[in-house]
């Protein structure tokens, strides 16, 4: 007998990478092997030297096909088995290995917006819905749109063995969030990419698309982020390390802003629960700061911090690498 393996990888699209996938039929008892694809069709190679290698990094049960079928998250390599220039996972893994003594944990809050046609799901054909206020964590068909997809996606993530922590409706109608973690990196990024793929794949069945745009609707509407919660073993034991981590992030703000996703200047305006991308700030319980220290962390004098700057379309391999290098690097100076 055989099973189906759905290989996922990141392409070379700009300014935001996209997920690609294809299926391989594998004999029972055999692990998903190294495979490959046509990089000239994914902005990762030229036609005269088109092969890009896929190396499996995480295999999970496939909750869509069921049975013994699997989903395979793969990283991209050149044919000499070195990381492809578009491979952001390799540098993320190197940073985690370099600072492994810090035992870094991440929890990523993935916001996204459902679209049907040219408008967010549930929006009127002409004009706008009622202003923000009743949608966040709401209930009722007048304020909630897409719950069937969200519930199916959550169940799929659980069946796949992902570290999904929860879901909630967000501030703008048609907008939702799920959370992955807390776990280490690059695993948290591997799982987030798989969870994104599952969401988009399930939404296909409803004729709905998933937008990770930083500012999906211009005007007086919230953008979409991927707030990234972070801790080291030192932070989980001592509040001073939490403050030191926030201070460290202030020293490298431009590089983080550059790596936190396309269109960040449209989202981080200083309004709609954001700080301006031009400035850095942190504070206890402050959702208008670049970095929030949760109130219970200040009370318990230990815990984690939340970097509120990453966009919904951020590459989590890049975001976690930047945070590890900045915070752990500062702690070792």
Short mmCIF file of N, CA, C and O in Angstrom, two decimals, residues 143-242:
data_model
loop_
_atom_site.label_atom_id
_atom_site.label_comp_id
_atom_site.label_asym_id
_atom_site.label_seq_id
_atom_site.Cartn_x
_atom_site.Cartn_y
_atom_site.Cartn_z
N UNK A 143 -22.47 40.02 13.55
CA UNK A 143 -21.10 40.50 13.79
C UNK A 143 -20.03 39.45 13.48
O UNK A 143 -18.85 39.78 13.43
N UNK A 144 -20.42 38.19 13.29
CA UNK A 144 -19.46 37.12 13.09
C UNK A 144 -19.64 36.49 11.72
O UNK A 144 -20.75 36.11 11.33
N UNK A 145 -18.52 36.38 11.00
CA UNK A 145 -18.55 35.86 9.64
C UNK A 145 -17.37 34.89 9.45
O UNK A 145 -16.23 35.25 9.69
N UNK A 146 -17.70 33.65 9.07
CA UNK A 146 -16.65 32.67 8.79
C UNK A 146 -16.36 31.71 9.91
O UNK A 146 -15.35 30.99 9.86
N UNK A 147 -17.23 31.63 10.92
CA UNK A 147 -16.94 30.76 12.06
C UNK A 147 -16.79 29.29 11.65
O UNK A 147 -15.97 28.56 12.22
N UNK A 148 -17.57 28.82 10.68
CA UNK A 148 -17.46 27.41 10.27
C UNK A 148 -16.04 27.09 9.80
O UNK A 148 -15.49 26.02 10.12
N UNK A 149 -15.44 28.01 9.05
CA UNK A 149 -14.07 27.78 8.56
C UNK A 149 -13.11 27.78 9.73
O UNK A 149 -12.19 26.93 9.81
N UNK A 150 -13.30 28.72 10.63
CA UNK A 150 -12.40 28.86 11.78
C UNK A 150 -12.43 27.60 12.65
O UNK A 150 -11.38 27.09 13.08
N UNK A 151 -13.62 27.08 12.93
CA UNK A 151 -13.75 25.89 13.75
C UNK A 151 -13.13 24.68 13.05
O UNK A 151 -12.45 23.86 13.69
N UNK A 152 -13.38 24.55 11.75
CA UNK A 152 -12.80 23.43 11.01
C UNK A 152 -11.28 23.52 10.99
O UNK A 152 -10.58 22.51 11.12
N UNK A 153 -10.77 24.74 10.86
CA UNK A 153 -9.31 24.92 10.87
C UNK A 153 -8.72 24.58 12.22
O UNK A 153 -7.68 23.91 12.30
N UNK A 154 -9.36 25.01 13.30
CA UNK A 154 -8.85 24.69 14.62
C UNK A 154 -8.80 23.18 14.84
O UNK A 154 -7.79 22.64 15.32
N UNK A 155 -9.85 22.47 14.45
CA UNK A 155 -9.86 21.02 14.58
C UNK A 155 -8.77 20.37 13.74
O UNK A 155 -8.13 19.41 14.17
N UNK A 156 -8.55 20.92 12.55
CA UNK A 156 -7.51 20.37 11.67
C UNK A 156 -6.13 20.54 12.29
O UNK A 156 -5.28 19.63 12.23
N UNK A 157 -5.88 21.69 12.89
CA UNK A 157 -4.59 21.92 13.55
C UNK A 157 -4.38 20.95 14.71
O UNK A 157 -3.27 20.43 14.91
N UNK A 158 -5.43 20.71 15.47
CA UNK A 158 -5.33 19.76 16.58
C UNK A 158 -5.05 18.36 16.05
O UNK A 158 -4.17 17.64 16.57
N UNK A 159 -5.76 17.95 15.01
CA UNK A 159 -5.56 16.62 14.43
C UNK A 159 -4.16 16.46 13.85
O UNK A 159 -3.60 15.37 13.85
N UNK A 160 -3.59 17.57 13.37
CA UNK A 160 -2.24 17.54 12.81
C UNK A 160 -1.17 17.53 13.90
O UNK A 160 0.02 17.39 13.60
N UNK A 161 -1.58 17.72 15.15
CA UNK A 161 -0.62 17.73 16.25
C UNK A 161 0.11 19.04 16.41
O UNK A 161 1.16 19.10 17.07
N UNK A 162 -0.43 20.12 15.82
CA UNK A 162 0.21 21.42 15.96
C UNK A 162 -0.07 21.99 17.35
O UNK A 162 -1.08 21.68 17.97
N UNK A 163 0.81 22.87 17.80
CA UNK A 163 0.64 23.49 19.11
C UNK A 163 -0.26 24.71 19.02
O UNK A 163 0.14 25.84 19.33
N UNK A 164 -1.50 24.49 18.57
CA UNK A 164 -2.44 25.60 18.48
C UNK A 164 -2.97 25.87 19.88
O UNK A 164 -3.32 24.95 20.63
N UNK A 165 -3.00 27.15 20.26
CA UNK A 165 -3.37 27.53 21.62
C UNK A 165 -4.77 28.10 21.72
O UNK A 165 -5.33 28.16 22.82
N UNK A 166 -5.36 28.53 20.60
CA UNK A 166 -6.70 29.08 20.66
C UNK A 166 -7.05 29.87 19.42
O UNK A 166 -6.25 29.99 18.48
N UNK A 167 -8.28 30.39 19.39
CA UNK A 167 -8.80 31.20 18.29
C UNK A 167 -9.65 32.32 18.88
O UNK A 167 -10.14 32.22 20.00
N UNK A 168 -9.83 33.39 18.12
CA UNK A 168 -10.81 34.41 18.49
C UNK A 168 -11.13 35.29 17.29
O UNK A 168 -10.30 35.46 16.39
N UNK A 169 -12.36 35.83 17.30
CA UNK A 169 -12.73 36.84 16.31
C UNK A 169 -11.99 38.13 16.64
O UNK A 169 -11.81 38.47 17.81
N UNK A 170 -11.59 38.85 15.61
CA UNK A 170 -10.79 40.06 15.82
C UNK A 170 -11.65 41.33 15.67
O UNK A 170 -12.85 41.28 15.52
N UNK A 171 -10.96 42.48 15.70
CA UNK A 171 -11.63 43.77 15.84
C UNK A 171 -12.40 44.18 14.59
O UNK A 171 -13.43 44.84 14.68
N UNK A 172 -11.92 43.79 13.41
CA UNK A 172 -12.60 44.15 12.16
C UNK A 172 -13.48 42.99 11.72
O UNK A 172 -13.07 41.83 11.84
N UNK A 173 -14.68 43.24 11.20
CA UNK A 173 -15.53 42.14 10.75
C UNK A 173 -14.87 41.36 9.62
O UNK A 173 -14.27 41.93 8.72
N UNK A 174 -14.97 40.03 9.69
CA UNK A 174 -14.31 39.16 8.73
C UNK A 174 -12.88 38.84 9.09
O UNK A 174 -12.20 38.14 8.35
N UNK A 175 -12.43 39.33 10.24
CA UNK A 175 -11.03 39.15 10.67
C UNK A 175 -10.99 38.24 11.90
O UNK A 175 -11.80 38.39 12.83
N UNK A 176 -10.01 37.31 11.91
CA UNK A 176 -9.88 36.32 12.97
C UNK A 176 -8.41 36.18 13.37
O UNK A 176 -7.53 36.77 12.75
N UNK A 177 -8.20 35.35 14.39
CA UNK A 177 -6.85 35.08 14.86
C UNK A 177 -6.76 33.66 15.39
O UNK A 177 -7.72 33.14 15.98
N UNK A 178 -5.61 33.01 15.16
CA UNK A 178 -5.27 31.79 15.89
C UNK A 178 -3.87 31.95 16.44
O UNK A 178 -3.10 32.81 15.98
N UNK A 179 -3.56 31.16 17.44
CA UNK A 179 -2.24 31.27 18.09
C UNK A 179 -1.52 29.92 18.05
O UNK A 179 -2.14 28.87 18.26
N UNK A 180 -0.23 29.97 17.78
CA UNK A 180 0.64 28.79 17.80
C UNK A 180 1.72 29.00 18.86
O UNK A 180 2.39 30.03 18.87
N UNK A 181 1.90 28.02 19.75
CA UNK A 181 2.94 28.09 20.76
C UNK A 181 2.36 27.95 22.16
O UNK A 181 1.16 27.71 22.33
N UNK A 182 3.22 28.12 23.19
CA UNK A 182 4.64 28.48 23.12
C UNK A 182 5.53 27.26 22.89
O UNK A 182 5.43 26.26 23.60
N UNK A 183 6.39 27.38 21.89
CA UNK A 183 7.38 26.36 21.55
C UNK A 183 8.61 27.07 21.00
O UNK A 183 8.58 28.27 20.74
N UNK A 184 9.67 26.33 20.83
CA UNK A 184 10.91 26.92 20.33
C UNK A 184 10.87 27.20 18.84
O UNK A 184 9.91 26.86 18.14
N UNK A 185 11.91 27.82 18.37
CA UNK A 185 12.08 28.11 16.94
C UNK A 185 13.28 27.33 16.44
O UNK A 185 14.26 27.15 17.19
N UNK A 186 13.24 26.81 15.22
CA UNK A 186 12.30 27.12 14.12
C UNK A 186 10.98 26.35 14.13
O UNK A 186 10.18 26.52 13.23
N UNK A 187 10.75 25.48 15.15
CA UNK A 187 9.53 24.69 15.15
C UNK A 187 8.28 25.55 15.11
O UNK A 187 7.31 25.25 14.41
N UNK A 188 8.25 26.66 15.87
CA UNK A 188 7.06 27.50 15.88
C UNK A 188 6.77 28.05 14.49
O UNK A 188 5.61 28.17 14.08
N UNK A 189 7.82 28.37 13.74
CA UNK A 189 7.63 28.87 12.38
C UNK A 189 7.20 27.75 11.44
O UNK A 189 6.33 27.95 10.57
N UNK A 190 7.79 26.55 11.58
CA UNK A 190 7.35 25.40 10.78
C UNK A 190 5.86 25.18 10.96
O UNK A 190 5.11 25.00 10.00
N UNK A 191 5.42 25.18 12.23
CA UNK A 191 4.01 24.91 12.52
C UNK A 191 3.10 26.04 12.05
O UNK A 191 1.98 25.80 11.58
N UNK A 192 3.57 27.28 12.16
CA UNK A 192 2.75 28.40 11.70
C UNK A 192 2.53 28.32 10.20
O UNK A 192 1.41 28.57 9.71
N UNK A 193 3.56 27.98 9.44
CA UNK A 193 3.40 27.85 7.99
C UNK A 193 2.43 26.72 7.66
O UNK A 193 1.59 26.86 6.75
N UNK A 194 2.51 25.59 8.37
CA UNK A 194 1.56 24.51 8.13
C UNK A 194 0.14 24.96 8.48
O UNK A 194 -0.81 24.70 7.73
N UNK A 195 -0.02 25.67 9.60
CA UNK A 195 -1.34 26.16 10.00
C UNK A 195 -1.89 27.15 8.98
O UNK A 195 -3.10 27.16 8.70
N UNK A 196 -1.03 28.01 8.44
CA UNK A 196 -1.48 28.93 7.39
C UNK A 196 -1.97 28.14 6.17
O UNK A 196 -3.01 28.47 5.57
N UNK A 197 -1.20 27.12 5.78
CA UNK A 197 -1.59 26.32 4.61
C UNK A 197 -2.92 25.64 4.86
O UNK A 197 -3.80 25.64 3.98
N UNK A 198 -3.12 25.05 6.03
CA UNK A 198 -4.38 24.38 6.35
C UNK A 198 -5.54 25.37 6.27
O UNK A 198 -6.62 25.03 5.76
N UNK A 199 -5.35 26.58 6.77
CA UNK A 199 -6.41 27.58 6.74
C UNK A 199 -6.78 27.92 5.30
O UNK A 199 -7.97 27.95 4.93
N UNK A 200 -5.78 28.17 4.46
CA UNK A 200 -6.06 28.52 3.07
C UNK A 200 -6.69 27.35 2.32
O UNK A 200 -7.58 27.54 1.49
N UNK A 201 -6.21 26.15 2.62
CA UNK A 201 -6.73 24.96 1.93
C UNK A 201 -8.19 24.71 2.31
O UNK A 201 -9.03 24.39 1.45
N UNK A 202 -8.52 24.83 3.60
CA UNK A 202 -9.90 24.63 4.05
C UNK A 202 -10.81 25.72 3.49
O UNK A 202 -11.95 25.46 3.08
N UNK A 203 -10.32 26.95 3.45
CA UNK A 203 -11.13 28.06 2.95
C UNK A 203 -11.48 27.88 1.47
O UNK A 203 -12.52 28.41 1.01
N UNK A 204 -10.65 27.15 0.73
CA UNK A 204 -10.97 26.86 -0.68
C UNK A 204 -12.36 26.23 -0.80
O UNK A 204 -13.11 26.51 -1.74
N UNK A 205 -12.68 25.35 0.15
CA UNK A 205 -13.94 24.61 0.08
C UNK A 205 -15.16 25.52 0.30
O UNK A 205 -16.29 25.11 0.02
N UNK A 206 -14.92 26.71 0.81
CA UNK A 206 -16.00 27.66 1.08
C UNK A 206 -15.99 28.82 0.08
O UNK A 206 -16.73 29.79 0.27
N UNK A 207 -15.15 28.73 -0.94
CA UNK A 207 -15.00 29.81 -1.92
C UNK A 207 -14.60 31.12 -1.24
O UNK A 207 -15.07 32.20 -1.58
N UNK A 208 -13.73 30.99 -0.25
CA UNK A 208 -13.24 32.13 0.52
C UNK A 208 -11.72 32.15 0.43
O UNK A 208 -11.08 31.10 0.42
N UNK A 209 -11.15 33.34 0.35
CA UNK A 209 -9.70 33.47 0.36
C UNK A 209 -9.24 34.04 1.70
O UNK A 209 -10.01 34.70 2.40
N UNK A 210 -7.99 33.78 2.03
CA UNK A 210 -7.41 34.23 3.29
C UNK A 210 -6.37 35.30 2.97
O UNK A 210 -5.41 35.03 2.25
N UNK A 211 -6.57 36.49 3.49
CA UNK A 211 -5.61 37.57 3.29
C UNK A 211 -4.74 37.73 4.53
O UNK A 211 -5.25 37.81 5.66
N UNK A 212 -3.43 37.79 4.32
CA UNK A 212 -2.49 38.12 5.39
C UNK A 212 -1.97 39.55 5.24
O UNK A 212 -0.96 39.91 5.84
N UNK A 213 -2.66 40.35 4.46
CA UNK A 213 -2.24 41.73 4.24
C UNK A 213 -2.18 42.49 5.55
O UNK A 213 -3.02 42.32 6.44
N UNK A 214 -1.18 43.36 5.66
CA UNK A 214 -1.00 44.13 6.89
C UNK A 214 -2.12 45.12 7.13
O UNK A 214 -2.51 45.38 8.26
N UNK A 215 -2.65 45.68 6.06
CA UNK A 215 -3.77 46.63 6.16
C UNK A 215 -4.77 46.25 5.08
O UNK A 215 -4.83 46.83 4.00
N UNK A 216 -5.59 45.23 5.35
CA UNK A 216 -6.47 44.70 4.31
C UNK A 216 -7.53 45.68 3.81
O UNK A 216 -7.96 45.59 2.66
N UNK A 217 -7.96 46.61 4.67
CA UNK A 217 -8.93 47.63 4.28
C UNK A 217 -8.40 48.98 4.73
O UNK A 217 -8.16 49.19 5.93
N UNK A 218 -8.18 49.93 3.83
CA UNK A 218 -7.69 51.25 4.25
C UNK A 218 -8.73 52.00 5.05
O UNK A 218 -9.92 51.69 5.00
N UNK A 219 -8.26 52.99 5.79
CA UNK A 219 -9.19 53.81 6.56
C UNK A 219 -9.21 53.45 8.03
O UNK A 219 -8.23 52.92 8.57
N UNK A 220 -10.35 53.70 8.65
CA UNK A 220 -10.47 53.57 10.10
C UNK A 220 -10.80 52.13 10.51
O UNK A 220 -11.80 51.86 11.18
N UNK A 221 -9.92 51.21 10.11
CA UNK A 221 -10.07 49.80 10.42
C UNK A 221 -8.72 49.26 10.90
O UNK A 221 -7.67 49.67 10.42
N UNK A 222 -8.78 48.30 11.82
CA UNK A 222 -7.53 47.70 12.30
C UNK A 222 -6.80 46.97 11.19
O UNK A 222 -7.43 46.38 10.30
N UNK A 223 -5.48 47.00 11.27
CA UNK A 223 -4.67 46.15 10.41
C UNK A 223 -4.63 44.74 10.96
O UNK A 223 -5.37 44.37 11.87
N UNK A 224 -3.74 43.93 10.39
CA UNK A 224 -3.60 42.53 10.81
C UNK A 224 -2.15 42.25 11.15
O UNK A 224 -1.26 42.49 10.33
N UNK A 225 -1.92 41.74 12.34
CA UNK A 225 -0.56 41.50 12.81
C UNK A 225 -0.29 40.04 13.11
O UNK A 225 -1.16 39.17 12.96
N UNK A 226 0.92 39.79 13.52
CA UNK A 226 1.34 38.48 14.03
C UNK A 226 2.12 38.75 15.31
O UNK A 226 3.34 38.55 15.38
N UNK A 227 1.43 39.26 16.33
CA UNK A 227 2.08 39.60 17.59
C UNK A 227 2.87 38.39 18.08
O UNK A 227 2.36 37.27 18.13
N UNK A 228 4.12 38.65 18.43
CA UNK A 228 5.05 37.57 18.74
C UNK A 228 5.48 37.63 20.19
O UNK A 228 6.20 38.55 20.60
N UNK A 229 5.01 36.67 20.96
CA UNK A 229 5.36 36.56 22.38
C UNK A 229 6.64 35.75 22.52
O UNK A 229 6.81 34.72 21.86
N UNK A 230 7.52 36.22 23.40
CA UNK A 230 8.87 35.67 23.44
C UNK A 230 9.37 35.60 24.87
O UNK A 230 9.11 36.49 25.68
N UNK A 231 10.09 34.52 25.17
CA UNK A 231 10.75 34.42 26.48
C UNK A 231 12.00 33.57 26.36
O UNK A 231 12.13 32.73 25.47
N UNK A 232 12.91 33.82 27.29
CA UNK A 232 14.07 32.95 27.52
C UNK A 232 13.89 32.33 28.90
O UNK A 232 13.02 32.75 29.68
N UNK A 233 14.72 31.35 29.22
CA UNK A 233 14.61 30.76 30.56
C UNK A 233 14.91 31.80 31.63
O UNK A 233 14.33 31.76 32.73
N UNK A 234 15.78 32.77 31.30
CA UNK A 234 16.08 33.84 32.26
C UNK A 234 14.85 34.72 32.49
O UNK A 234 14.56 35.12 33.63
N UNK A 235 14.11 35.02 31.41
CA UNK A 235 12.91 35.84 31.52
C UNK A 235 11.81 35.12 32.30
O UNK A 235 11.04 35.74 33.02
N UNK A 236 11.76 33.82 32.15
CA UNK A 236 10.73 33.03 32.84
C UNK A 236 11.03 32.90 34.34
O UNK A 236 10.20 32.39 35.09
N UNK A 237 12.21 33.39 34.73
CA UNK A 237 12.61 33.32 36.14
C UNK A 237 12.79 34.69 36.78
O UNK A 237 12.74 34.80 38.01
N UNK A 238 12.98 35.75 35.97
CA UNK A 238 13.38 37.04 36.53
C UNK A 238 12.83 38.18 35.68
O UNK A 238 13.11 38.27 34.48
N UNK A 239 12.07 39.08 36.30
CA UNK A 239 11.46 40.21 35.59
C UNK A 239 12.51 41.14 34.99
O UNK A 239 12.29 41.73 33.93
N UNK A 240 13.64 41.26 35.65
CA UNK A 240 14.69 42.14 35.13
C UNK A 240 15.12 41.71 33.73
O UNK A 240 15.45 42.55 32.88
N UNK A 241 15.11 40.41 33.47
CA UNK A 241 15.47 39.92 32.15
C UNK A 241 14.40 40.28 31.12
O UNK A 241 14.72 40.48 29.94
N UNK A 242 13.15 40.38 31.54
CA UNK A 242 12.07 40.81 30.63
C UNK A 242 12.28 42.26 30.21
O UNK A 242 12.15 42.62 29.03
#
